[in-house]
Coordinates of C-alpha atoms and ligand atoms in Angstrom, one line a residue:
M10 CA 74.5 101.5 132.3
T11 CA 75.5 102.1 135.9
D12 CA 78.5 103.6 137.6
Q13 CA 79.8 102.3 140.8
T14 CA 83.0 102.5 142.8
T15 CA 84.8 99.3 143.8
T16 CA 87.6 99.3 146.3
S17 CA 90.2 96.6 146.7
T18 CA 93.2 96.5 149.1
T19 CA 95.5 98.1 146.5
T20 CA 93.4 100.3 144.3
T21 CA 90.3 102.5 144.2
S22 CA 88.8 102.2 140.8
T23 CA 85.8 103.7 139.1
T24 CA 84.2 101.1 137.0
T25 CA 81.2 101.0 134.8
T26 CA 79.0 98.4 133.3
V27 CA 78.9 98.6 129.5
G28 CA 76.6 96.6 127.3
D29 CA 73.6 96.3 125.0
A30 CA 70.8 93.8 124.6
H31 CA 73.3 91.2 123.3
V32 CA 76.4 91.5 125.6
T33 CA 77.1 93.2 128.9
V34 CA 80.3 93.6 130.7
A35 CA 80.5 94.6 134.3
D36 CA 83.4 96.4 136.0
V37 CA 85.2 97.9 133.1
P38 CA 87.7 100.4 134.6
T39 CA 87.3 104.0 133.6
G40 CA 90.1 105.7 135.5
L41 CA 93.7 106.6 134.9
F42 CA 96.1 104.0 136.1
I43 CA 99.2 105.7 137.6
G44 CA 101.7 104.2 140.1
G45 CA 99.7 101.0 140.6
A46 CA 96.4 102.7 141.4
W47 CA 93.3 103.7 139.6
R48 CA 92.4 107.3 140.0
P49 CA 90.3 110.1 138.5
A50 CA 91.9 112.8 136.3
S51 CA 93.2 115.8 138.2
G52 CA 90.4 118.3 138.0
G53 CA 87.9 115.4 137.6
A54 CA 87.2 115.7 133.8
T55 CA 85.8 112.8 131.8
F56 CA 85.1 112.1 128.2
D57 CA 82.4 109.9 126.7
V58 CA 83.1 106.6 124.8
R59 CA 80.4 105.7 122.3
D60 CA 79.1 102.7 120.5
P61 CA 79.5 103.5 116.8
S62 CA 76.6 101.2 115.9
T63 CA 74.1 103.3 117.8
G64 CA 75.9 106.4 119.0
A65 CA 74.9 105.5 122.6
V66 CA 77.4 106.5 125.4
L67 CA 79.0 103.4 126.8
A68 CA 81.1 105.0 129.5
S69 CA 82.7 108.2 130.7
V70 CA 86.4 107.8 131.1
A71 CA 88.8 109.9 133.1
D72 CA 90.4 112.6 130.9
A73 CA 94.1 112.9 131.7
T74 CA 95.5 116.4 131.8
P75 CA 99.2 117.2 130.9
E76 CA 99.9 117.1 134.7
D77 CA 98.5 113.6 134.8
G78 CA 100.8 112.7 131.9
I79 CA 103.8 113.9 133.9
A80 CA 102.6 112.1 137.0
A81 CA 102.4 108.9 135.0
L82 CA 106.0 109.6 133.7
D83 CA 107.1 110.3 137.3
A84 CA 105.7 106.8 138.3
A85 CA 107.4 105.1 135.3
V86 CA 110.7 106.8 136.1
A87 CA 110.5 105.9 139.7
A88 CA 109.9 102.2 138.9
Q89 CA 112.5 102.0 136.0
D90 CA 115.6 100.9 137.9
D91 CA 113.9 98.3 140.0
W92 CA 112.1 96.9 137.0
A93 CA 115.3 96.8 134.9
A94 CA 116.9 94.9 137.8
T95 CA 114.0 92.5 138.2
A96 CA 114.9 89.0 137.2
P97 CA 114.0 88.2 133.6
R98 CA 112.1 85.1 134.8
R99 CA 109.9 87.4 137.0
R100 CA 109.2 89.8 134.1
S101 CA 108.4 86.8 132.0
D102 CA 106.1 85.3 134.6
L103 CA 104.1 88.6 134.8
L104 CA 103.5 88.6 131.0
R105 CA 102.6 84.9 131.1
R106 CA 100.1 85.3 133.9
T107 CA 98.5 88.3 132.0
F108 CA 98.3 86.1 128.9
D109 CA 96.4 83.5 130.9
L110 CA 94.1 86.1 132.4
V111 CA 93.4 87.6 128.9
H112 CA 92.3 84.2 127.7
E113 CA 90.2 83.6 130.9
H114 CA 88.4 87.0 130.1
A115 CA 88.4 86.6 126.4
D116 CA 84.6 86.9 125.9
D117 CA 84.4 90.0 128.1
I118 CA 87.3 91.7 126.3
A119 CA 85.8 90.8 122.9
A120 CA 82.5 92.3 124.0
V121 CA 84.0 95.5 125.2
M122 CA 86.0 95.8 122.0
T123 CA 83.0 95.2 119.8
L124 CA 80.9 97.7 121.7
E125 CA 83.4 100.5 121.5
M126 CA 84.9 99.8 118.1
G127 CA 82.1 98.1 116.2
K128 CA 83.7 95.1 114.6
P129 CA 81.9 91.8 114.7
L130 CA 82.3 89.7 117.9
A131 CA 84.1 86.9 116.1
E132 CA 86.7 89.3 114.8
S133 CA 87.1 90.8 118.3
R134 CA 87.7 87.3 119.6
G135 CA 90.3 86.9 116.9
E136 CA 92.0 90.0 118.0
V137 CA 92.0 88.8 121.6
V138 CA 93.9 85.7 120.5
Y139 CA 96.3 87.7 118.3
G140 CA 96.8 90.4 121.0
A141 CA 97.4 87.8 123.7
E142 CA 100.1 86.2 121.6
F143 CA 102.4 89.2 122.1
L144 CA 102.2 88.6 125.9
R145 CA 103.1 84.9 125.4
W146 CA 105.8 85.6 122.8
F147 CA 107.6 88.2 124.8
S148 CA 107.2 86.2 128.0
E149 CA 109.4 83.7 126.2
E150 CA 111.8 86.4 124.8
A151 CA 112.2 88.0 128.2
V152 CA 114.5 85.2 129.4
R153 CA 116.6 85.1 126.1
I154 CA 118.1 88.6 126.2
G155 CA 121.7 87.9 125.6
G156 CA 125.0 89.5 124.8
D157 CA 128.3 88.2 123.5
Y158 CA 132.1 88.1 123.9
R159 CA 134.4 89.0 121.1
T160 CA 138.0 89.2 120.2
N161 CA 139.1 92.4 118.4
P162 CA 140.6 91.9 115.0
E163 CA 144.2 92.5 116.2
G164 CA 143.8 89.9 118.9
T165 CA 144.9 92.5 121.5
G166 CA 141.7 93.0 123.3
R167 CA 138.3 91.5 124.2
G168 CA 134.9 93.1 123.9
I169 CA 131.8 92.3 125.9
V170 CA 128.6 93.3 124.1
L171 CA 125.5 93.6 126.3
K172 CA 121.9 94.7 126.1
R173 CA 120.1 96.8 128.6
P174 CA 116.6 98.4 128.6
V175 CA 116.4 101.7 126.9
G176 CA 114.4 103.3 129.8
P177 CA 110.9 104.7 130.3
V178 CA 108.7 104.4 127.2
Y179 CA 105.8 106.5 126.0
A180 CA 103.4 104.5 123.9
I181 CA 100.5 105.9 121.8
T182 CA 98.0 103.5 120.2
P183 CA 95.2 103.8 117.6
W184 CA 91.6 102.8 118.0
N185 CA 91.3 100.1 115.3
F186 CA 93.0 97.2 117.3
P187 CA 92.7 98.4 120.9
L188 CA 94.1 95.2 122.5
A189 CA 96.7 94.1 120.0
M190 CA 98.3 97.5 119.4
A191 CA 98.7 97.8 123.2
T192 CA 100.1 94.4 123.8
R193 CA 102.5 94.7 120.8
K194 CA 104.2 97.6 122.7
I195 CA 103.7 96.8 126.4
A196 CA 104.9 93.2 126.2
P197 CA 108.3 93.8 124.5
A198 CA 108.9 96.9 126.7
L199 CA 108.2 95.0 129.9
A200 CA 110.1 92.0 128.7
A201 CA 113.1 94.2 128.0
G202 CA 112.9 95.8 131.5
C203 CA 111.4 99.2 130.4
T204 CA 108.6 100.9 132.2
V205 CA 105.7 102.3 130.2
V206 CA 103.2 105.2 130.0
L207 CA 100.5 104.3 127.5
K208 CA 98.0 106.6 125.9
P209 CA 95.2 104.6 124.2
A210 CA 93.0 106.1 121.5
D211 CA 90.2 108.2 123.0
L212 CA 87.7 106.4 120.7
T213 CA 88.4 103.0 122.2
P214 CA 90.1 103.2 125.6
L215 CA 88.0 100.7 127.4
T216 CA 89.6 97.5 126.0
T217 CA 93.0 98.8 127.0
L218 CA 91.9 99.8 130.5
Y219 CA 90.5 96.3 130.9
L220 CA 93.8 94.9 129.8
V221 CA 95.7 97.0 132.4
E222 CA 93.4 95.8 135.1
L223 CA 94.4 92.2 134.2
F224 CA 98.0 93.2 134.4
R225 CA 97.3 94.6 137.9
Q226 CA 95.6 91.3 138.9
A227 CA 98.6 89.4 137.5
G228 CA 100.9 91.2 140.0
L229 CA 102.2 94.3 138.1
P230 CA 104.6 96.2 140.3
D231 CA 103.6 99.8 140.9
G232 CA 104.6 102.3 138.2
V233 CA 105.8 99.6 135.7
L234 CA 102.7 100.3 133.4
N235 CA 100.7 103.5 133.6
V236 CA 97.7 104.4 131.4
V237 CA 96.4 107.9 130.7
P238 CA 93.4 108.1 128.3
A239 CA 92.9 111.7 127.1
S240 CA 90.6 113.6 124.8
D241 CA 93.4 116.0 123.9
A242 CA 96.3 113.8 122.8
K243 CA 98.5 116.6 121.7
A244 CA 98.2 118.6 124.9
L245 CA 98.9 115.4 127.0
S246 CA 101.8 114.1 124.9
A247 CA 103.9 117.2 124.1
P248 CA 105.2 117.7 127.7
V249 CA 105.8 113.9 128.1
I250 CA 107.8 113.7 124.9
A251 CA 109.7 116.9 125.8
D252 CA 110.7 115.5 129.2
R253 CA 114.3 114.4 129.2
R254 CA 113.6 111.4 131.5
L255 CA 111.7 109.8 128.7
R256 CA 113.9 107.5 126.6
K257 CA 111.6 106.0 124.0
L258 CA 108.5 106.9 121.9
T259 CA 106.6 104.2 120.3
F260 CA 103.6 105.2 118.1
T261 CA 101.0 103.4 116.0
G262 CA 98.7 105.6 114.0
S263 CA 98.5 107.7 110.9
T264 CA 101.5 109.0 109.0
P265 CA 100.9 112.7 109.5
V266 CA 100.7 112.3 113.3
G267 CA 103.7 110.0 113.3
S268 CA 105.7 112.6 111.3
A269 CA 104.7 115.4 113.8
L270 CA 105.7 113.2 116.7
L271 CA 109.1 112.4 115.1
K272 CA 109.8 116.1 115.0
Q273 CA 109.0 116.4 118.7
A274 CA 111.1 113.4 119.5
A275 CA 114.1 114.9 117.6
D276 CA 114.6 117.5 120.3
N277 CA 115.7 114.9 122.9
V278 CA 117.0 112.4 120.3
L279 CA 114.5 109.9 121.5
K280 CA 114.7 106.3 120.3
T281 CA 111.5 105.9 118.2
S282 CA 109.3 103.2 116.7
M283 CA 106.7 104.3 114.2
E284 CA 104.0 102.0 112.9
L285 CA 102.2 104.2 110.4
G286 CA 99.6 104.2 107.6
G287 CA 99.5 101.8 104.7
N288 CA 98.2 101.7 101.1
A289 CA 98.6 98.0 100.5
P290 CA 98.5 96.7 96.9
L291 CA 96.9 93.3 96.3
L292 CA 98.2 91.8 93.0
V293 CA 96.4 88.9 91.4
F294 CA 98.3 87.3 88.5
D295 CA 96.7 85.2 85.7
D296 CA 98.2 82.1 87.2
A297 CA 96.7 82.6 90.6
D298 CA 94.5 80.0 92.3
L299 CA 91.3 81.9 91.9
D300 CA 89.4 80.5 94.9
L301 CA 92.3 81.0 97.2
A302 CA 92.8 84.6 95.9
V303 CA 89.2 85.4 96.4
D304 CA 89.1 84.0 100.0
A305 CA 92.3 85.8 100.9
A306 CA 91.2 89.1 99.3
M307 CA 88.0 89.0 101.4
Q308 CA 90.1 88.7 104.5
A309 CA 92.7 91.3 103.4
K310 CA 89.9 93.8 102.6
F311 CA 87.1 93.2 105.0
R312 CA 88.9 92.2 108.2
N313 CA 88.2 94.9 110.8
V314 CA 85.5 96.4 108.4
G315 CA 88.5 97.5 106.3
E316 CA 89.8 99.6 109.1
A317 CA 93.3 98.1 109.2
C318 CA 96.7 99.5 108.3
T319 CA 97.2 96.2 106.6
A320 CA 93.9 96.4 104.6
A321 CA 94.3 95.8 100.9
N322 CA 93.7 99.2 99.5
R323 CA 94.5 98.9 95.8
F324 CA 93.7 95.7 93.9
F325 CA 95.7 95.2 90.7
V326 CA 94.4 92.3 88.7
Q327 CA 96.0 90.9 85.6
E328 CA 93.8 91.0 82.5
G329 CA 93.4 87.3 81.9
I330 CA 91.8 86.6 85.3
A331 CA 90.2 90.0 86.0
D332 CA 86.6 89.1 84.8
A333 CA 86.5 85.9 86.8
F334 CA 88.1 87.5 89.9
T335 CA 85.7 90.5 89.9
A336 CA 82.6 88.2 89.4
A337 CA 83.6 85.9 92.2
L338 CA 84.5 88.7 94.6
S339 CA 81.3 90.7 94.0
E340 CA 79.3 87.5 94.7
R341 CA 81.0 87.2 98.0
I342 CA 80.6 90.9 98.8
D343 CA 76.9 90.9 98.0
A344 CA 76.5 88.1 100.5
L345 CA 78.0 90.0 103.4
R346 CA 75.6 90.8 106.3
I347 CA 75.7 94.3 107.7
G348 CA 74.8 94.7 111.3
R349 CA 75.8 95.6 114.8
G350 CA 79.0 93.8 115.8
T351 CA 77.2 92.2 118.8
E352 CA 74.5 90.6 116.6
D353 CA 74.9 87.0 115.5
G354 CA 76.0 86.6 111.9
T355 CA 77.2 90.1 111.3
D356 CA 80.1 90.3 108.8
I357 CA 80.3 94.1 108.4
G358 CA 79.9 96.4 111.4
P359 CA 79.8 100.1 111.5
L360 CA 82.7 102.3 110.7
I361 CA 84.2 104.1 113.7
D362 CA 82.5 107.5 113.2
S363 CA 80.7 109.6 110.6
R364 CA 83.9 111.1 109.3
A365 CA 85.0 107.6 108.3
V366 CA 81.7 107.1 106.4
D367 CA 82.1 110.5 104.7
K368 CA 85.6 109.6 103.7
A369 CA 84.6 106.2 102.1
A370 CA 81.7 107.8 100.3
G371 CA 83.8 110.7 99.0
L372 CA 86.5 108.3 97.6
V373 CA 83.9 106.1 95.9
D374 CA 82.1 109.1 94.4
D375 CA 85.4 110.5 93.1
A376 CA 86.4 107.2 91.6
V377 CA 83.0 106.8 89.8
A378 CA 83.2 110.4 88.6
R379 CA 86.6 109.6 87.1
G380 CA 85.3 106.5 85.2
A381 CA 85.3 103.6 87.6
R382 CA 82.5 101.0 87.3
L383 CA 80.4 100.4 90.4
V384 CA 79.9 96.7 90.7
S385 CA 78.6 96.3 94.3
G386 CA 77.5 98.6 97.1
G387 CA 78.5 102.3 96.8
Q388 CA 76.2 103.8 99.3
R389 CA 75.7 104.6 103.0
V390 CA 73.4 102.2 104.8
D391 CA 70.1 103.6 105.9
R392 CA 70.0 102.7 109.6
E393 CA 71.2 104.3 112.8
G394 CA 75.0 104.2 113.4
T395 CA 77.9 104.8 111.0
F396 CA 77.6 102.2 108.3
Y397 CA 78.8 102.1 104.8
A398 CA 77.9 99.3 102.4
P399 CA 80.7 96.9 101.2
T400 CA 81.6 98.2 97.8
L401 CA 83.4 96.9 94.7
L402 CA 84.7 99.3 92.1
D403 CA 86.3 98.0 88.9
D404 CA 88.4 99.8 86.2
V405 CA 89.5 102.5 88.7
Q406 CA 91.3 105.1 86.7
P407 CA 94.7 106.7 87.3
G408 CA 94.3 110.0 89.2
S409 CA 91.5 108.7 91.4
D410 CA 91.9 109.8 95.0
I411 CA 91.2 106.2 96.1
L412 CA 94.6 105.1 94.7
T413 CA 96.6 107.5 96.9
T414 CA 94.4 107.6 100.1
E415 CA 94.2 105.0 102.8
I416 CA 90.5 104.1 102.5
F417 CA 89.9 102.6 106.0
G418 CA 86.6 101.2 105.0
P419 CA 84.9 98.3 103.2
V420 CA 85.7 99.4 99.6
V421 CA 87.5 97.3 97.0
S422 CA 89.2 99.3 94.2
I423 CA 90.3 97.2 91.2
T424 CA 92.6 98.4 88.4
R425 CA 93.6 96.0 85.6
F426 CA 97.2 95.5 84.4
A427 CA 98.8 93.6 81.6
T428 CA 102.4 92.5 82.5
E429 CA 104.3 91.6 85.7
E430 CA 106.4 94.7 85.2
E431 CA 103.4 96.9 85.0
G432 CA 101.9 95.3 88.1
I433 CA 105.0 95.9 90.1
R434 CA 105.3 99.5 88.9
L435 CA 101.6 100.2 89.9
A436 CA 102.1 98.5 93.3
N437 CA 105.2 100.6 94.1
D438 CA 103.6 103.9 93.0
T439 CA 102.8 105.1 96.5
E440 CA 104.7 106.8 99.3
Y441 CA 103.6 104.0 101.7
G442 CA 105.2 100.5 102.1
L443 CA 103.6 98.6 104.9
V444 CA 102.3 95.4 103.4
A445 CA 101.6 93.9 99.9
Y446 CA 99.6 90.9 98.9
A447 CA 100.3 88.8 95.8
F448 CA 98.6 85.8 94.3
T449 CA 100.6 83.7 91.9
E450 CA 101.4 80.0 91.7
D451 CA 104.7 80.8 90.0
M452 CA 107.5 80.3 92.6
R453 CA 110.1 82.4 90.8
R454 CA 107.6 85.2 90.2
G455 CA 106.8 85.2 94.0
Q456 CA 110.5 85.5 94.7
R457 CA 110.9 88.3 92.2
L458 CA 108.0 90.1 93.9
A459 CA 109.5 89.6 97.3
E460 CA 112.7 91.3 96.1
R461 CA 111.1 94.1 94.1
L462 CA 107.9 95.2 95.9
E463 CA 108.7 98.2 98.2
T464 CA 107.1 96.8 101.3
G465 CA 107.9 95.7 104.9
M466 CA 105.7 92.7 104.6
L467 CA 104.4 90.5 101.8
G468 CA 101.5 88.1 102.0
W469 CA 102.2 85.6 99.2
N470 CA 99.1 83.6 98.6
T471 CA 97.6 84.7 101.9
G472 CA 95.5 87.6 103.1
V473 CA 96.7 88.0 106.7
V474 CA 100.3 88.7 107.7
S475 CA 99.9 89.7 111.4
N476 CA 101.7 87.2 113.6
A477 CA 103.5 87.8 116.9
A478 CA 106.4 85.6 115.8
F479 CA 107.3 87.7 112.8
P480 CA 108.6 91.3 112.4
F481 CA 105.7 93.6 111.6
G482 CA 106.4 97.0 110.2
G483 CA 106.8 99.2 107.1
V484 CA 109.2 101.0 104.8
K485 CA 108.9 104.5 103.3
A486 CA 106.1 106.5 104.9
S487 CA 104.7 103.4 106.7
G488 CA 107.2 103.7 109.5
L489 CA 110.4 102.9 111.3
G490 CA 111.2 99.8 113.4
R491 CA 109.4 96.5 113.8
E492 CA 107.0 94.9 116.3
G493 CA 106.8 91.3 117.2
S494 CA 109.5 88.6 116.8
H495 CA 112.9 89.2 118.4
E496 CA 113.2 92.4 116.3
G497 CA 110.4 93.8 118.4
L498 CA 112.4 93.3 121.6
E499 CA 115.4 95.0 120.1
E500 CA 113.4 98.2 119.8
Y501 CA 113.4 98.4 123.6
L502 CA 117.1 97.5 124.2
E503 CA 120.3 99.5 123.9
T504 CA 123.5 97.9 122.9
V505 CA 126.5 98.6 125.1
Y506 CA 130.0 97.3 124.6
V507 CA 132.9 97.1 127.0
L508 CA 136.4 96.8 125.7
T509 CA 139.0 95.1 127.9
P510 CA 142.7 94.4 127.3
D511 CA 144.0 91.1 126.1
P512 CA 143.8 88.9 129.2
F513 CA 146.9 86.9 128.1
A514 CA 149.1 89.9 127.5
A515 CA 152.1 90.1 129.8
Ligands
NAD864 P1 95.8 108.8 114.5 O1 97.2 109.1 114.0 O2 94.7 109.8 114.3 O3 95.8 108.5 116.1 C1 96.6 107.5 116.7 C2 96.9 107.9 118.1 O4 97.6 109.1 118.2 C3 95.6 108.1 119.0 O5 95.9 107.6 120.2 C4 95.5 109.6 119.0 O6 94.8 110.0 120.1 C5 96.9 110.0 119.0 N1 97.2 111.3 118.5 C6 96.6 112.0 117.5 N2 97.2 113.2 117.3 C7 98.2 113.3 118.2 C8 99.2 114.3 118.5 N3 99.2 115.4 117.9 N4 100.1 114.0 119.5 C9 100.0 112.9 120.2 N5 99.1 111.9 119.9 C10 98.2 112.1 119.0 O7 95.4 107.4 113.9 P2 94.0 106.5 114.2 O8 93.0 107.2 113.4 O9 93.8 106.3 115.6 O10 94.4 105.1 113.5 C11 94.4 104.9 112.2 C12 95.8 105.0 111.6 O11 96.7 104.2 112.2 C13 95.8 104.6 110.1 O12 96.6 105.5 109.4 C14 96.4 103.2 110.2 O13 97.0 102.8 109.0 C15 97.4 103.4 111.3 N6 97.7 102.1 111.9 C16 99.0 101.6 111.6 C17 99.3 100.4 112.1 C18 100.7 99.8 111.9 O14 101.0 98.8 112.6 N7 101.4 100.3 110.9 C19 98.4 99.6 112.9 C20 97.1 100.2 113.1 C21 96.8 101.4 112.6

């Protein structure tokens, strides 16, 4: 690992080389990005970013102070009017050029992501493709922001309804999808004509900083996108959220933090989007296609090492198919290869930190103590890094913590049910409502589930719902608002209407 300073005509940027024996990436930015320039934190503090598979320090990143947060907001406010007035085609072109650059640098971005987050390289490459899609999708949406012209019901006047950008945005993202969670916010905000201050998660800031450098190379105007990594998220964020010049708060993360941020946002009646935690049910009915259900369940559970808001958390399997489903799933789980994300053939990387391992272990132990049957895994992995073995629990009993807690780890919890009614009741028995999965070949049952499951999204005979073209988001404690699709753009637009008299009146 080496540190060096690179200077270009527009910025001075501290960069670092991150890597291990398998992959190395040179020139990963480690500064704050404010007003179009890379810079150290005021006071010069840094914090370390570590590889969860070894604990080794990958890089030291500038640690933004509350003053830096306000400086970033100053830059976003200063750029807001010009950016809002920038032709939609130019805003679109910036996103499209960044999309192209992300694809050109896909291997490096994936390597950085795997090193700081731990997931296997193939999955990181998948996130690069997924995350880039938001840049492409919203480059296409940027030029389709419309309005309309209406006649009032009495016929005595005309209304013009128009859309305009809401104004400067503060975006806070989690560590589990460090590219996609950033593009899912930056792309619609920029497309709408909003400027942005982004705070990435302190566990995984490097991927986001790399993305911002690509935005810069694509021609990002100064101040339109500013990034402030920080070790003390609360201290940095509170003054930014309290500042009356901010007009929108968009957050992806846990429900308790989202709820606390909503309270802060209430003071200035900020427009908010909240993508919060999940506790996804996965229902397998007797009439399911077993092979399809097992394949999809593996994706819904083990994608991202189980560290996804969309991860299937509670499996409910109907009695007639339960033995066959459990047997097939445990066979697949036992074949998973545990290793560092950068090693070939790894299916299951480390969890993000030791707290995540303790949490998974605690939930499994509690479920077993309450009568669950341990079919696969069930222990920490004896090697350096923060690994937990892929685990399958069957016959999980009511009252087990695992049924009410977001696991965020590679643990399957199966409860058996008898009737469709019971399956729906069990699935809805949670304060969360982000996504549900259901496996049934019965068309009418699928439609009933779509209407009765309390969820923002339903994967019907599929284990992955994330897609830039569709509205992603939850109900109940899983959040407010949607990301992706044209709904995702609306989150960054205000509706204004203009009433005029009847143009034909004498
Ligand atoms: P987290 O809530 O701990 O942190 C999320 C972000 O908020 C981080 O950047 C963190 O630094 C920041 N933060 C924490 N406390 C803060 C505070 N007091 N003020 C301001 N910012 C603060 O969540 P996490 O552990 O990074 O991510 C995992 C959680 O995110 C899970 O609950 C998961 O379900 C959720 N998530 C949801 C979605 C979705 O789209 N619904 C997507 C990914 C992750």
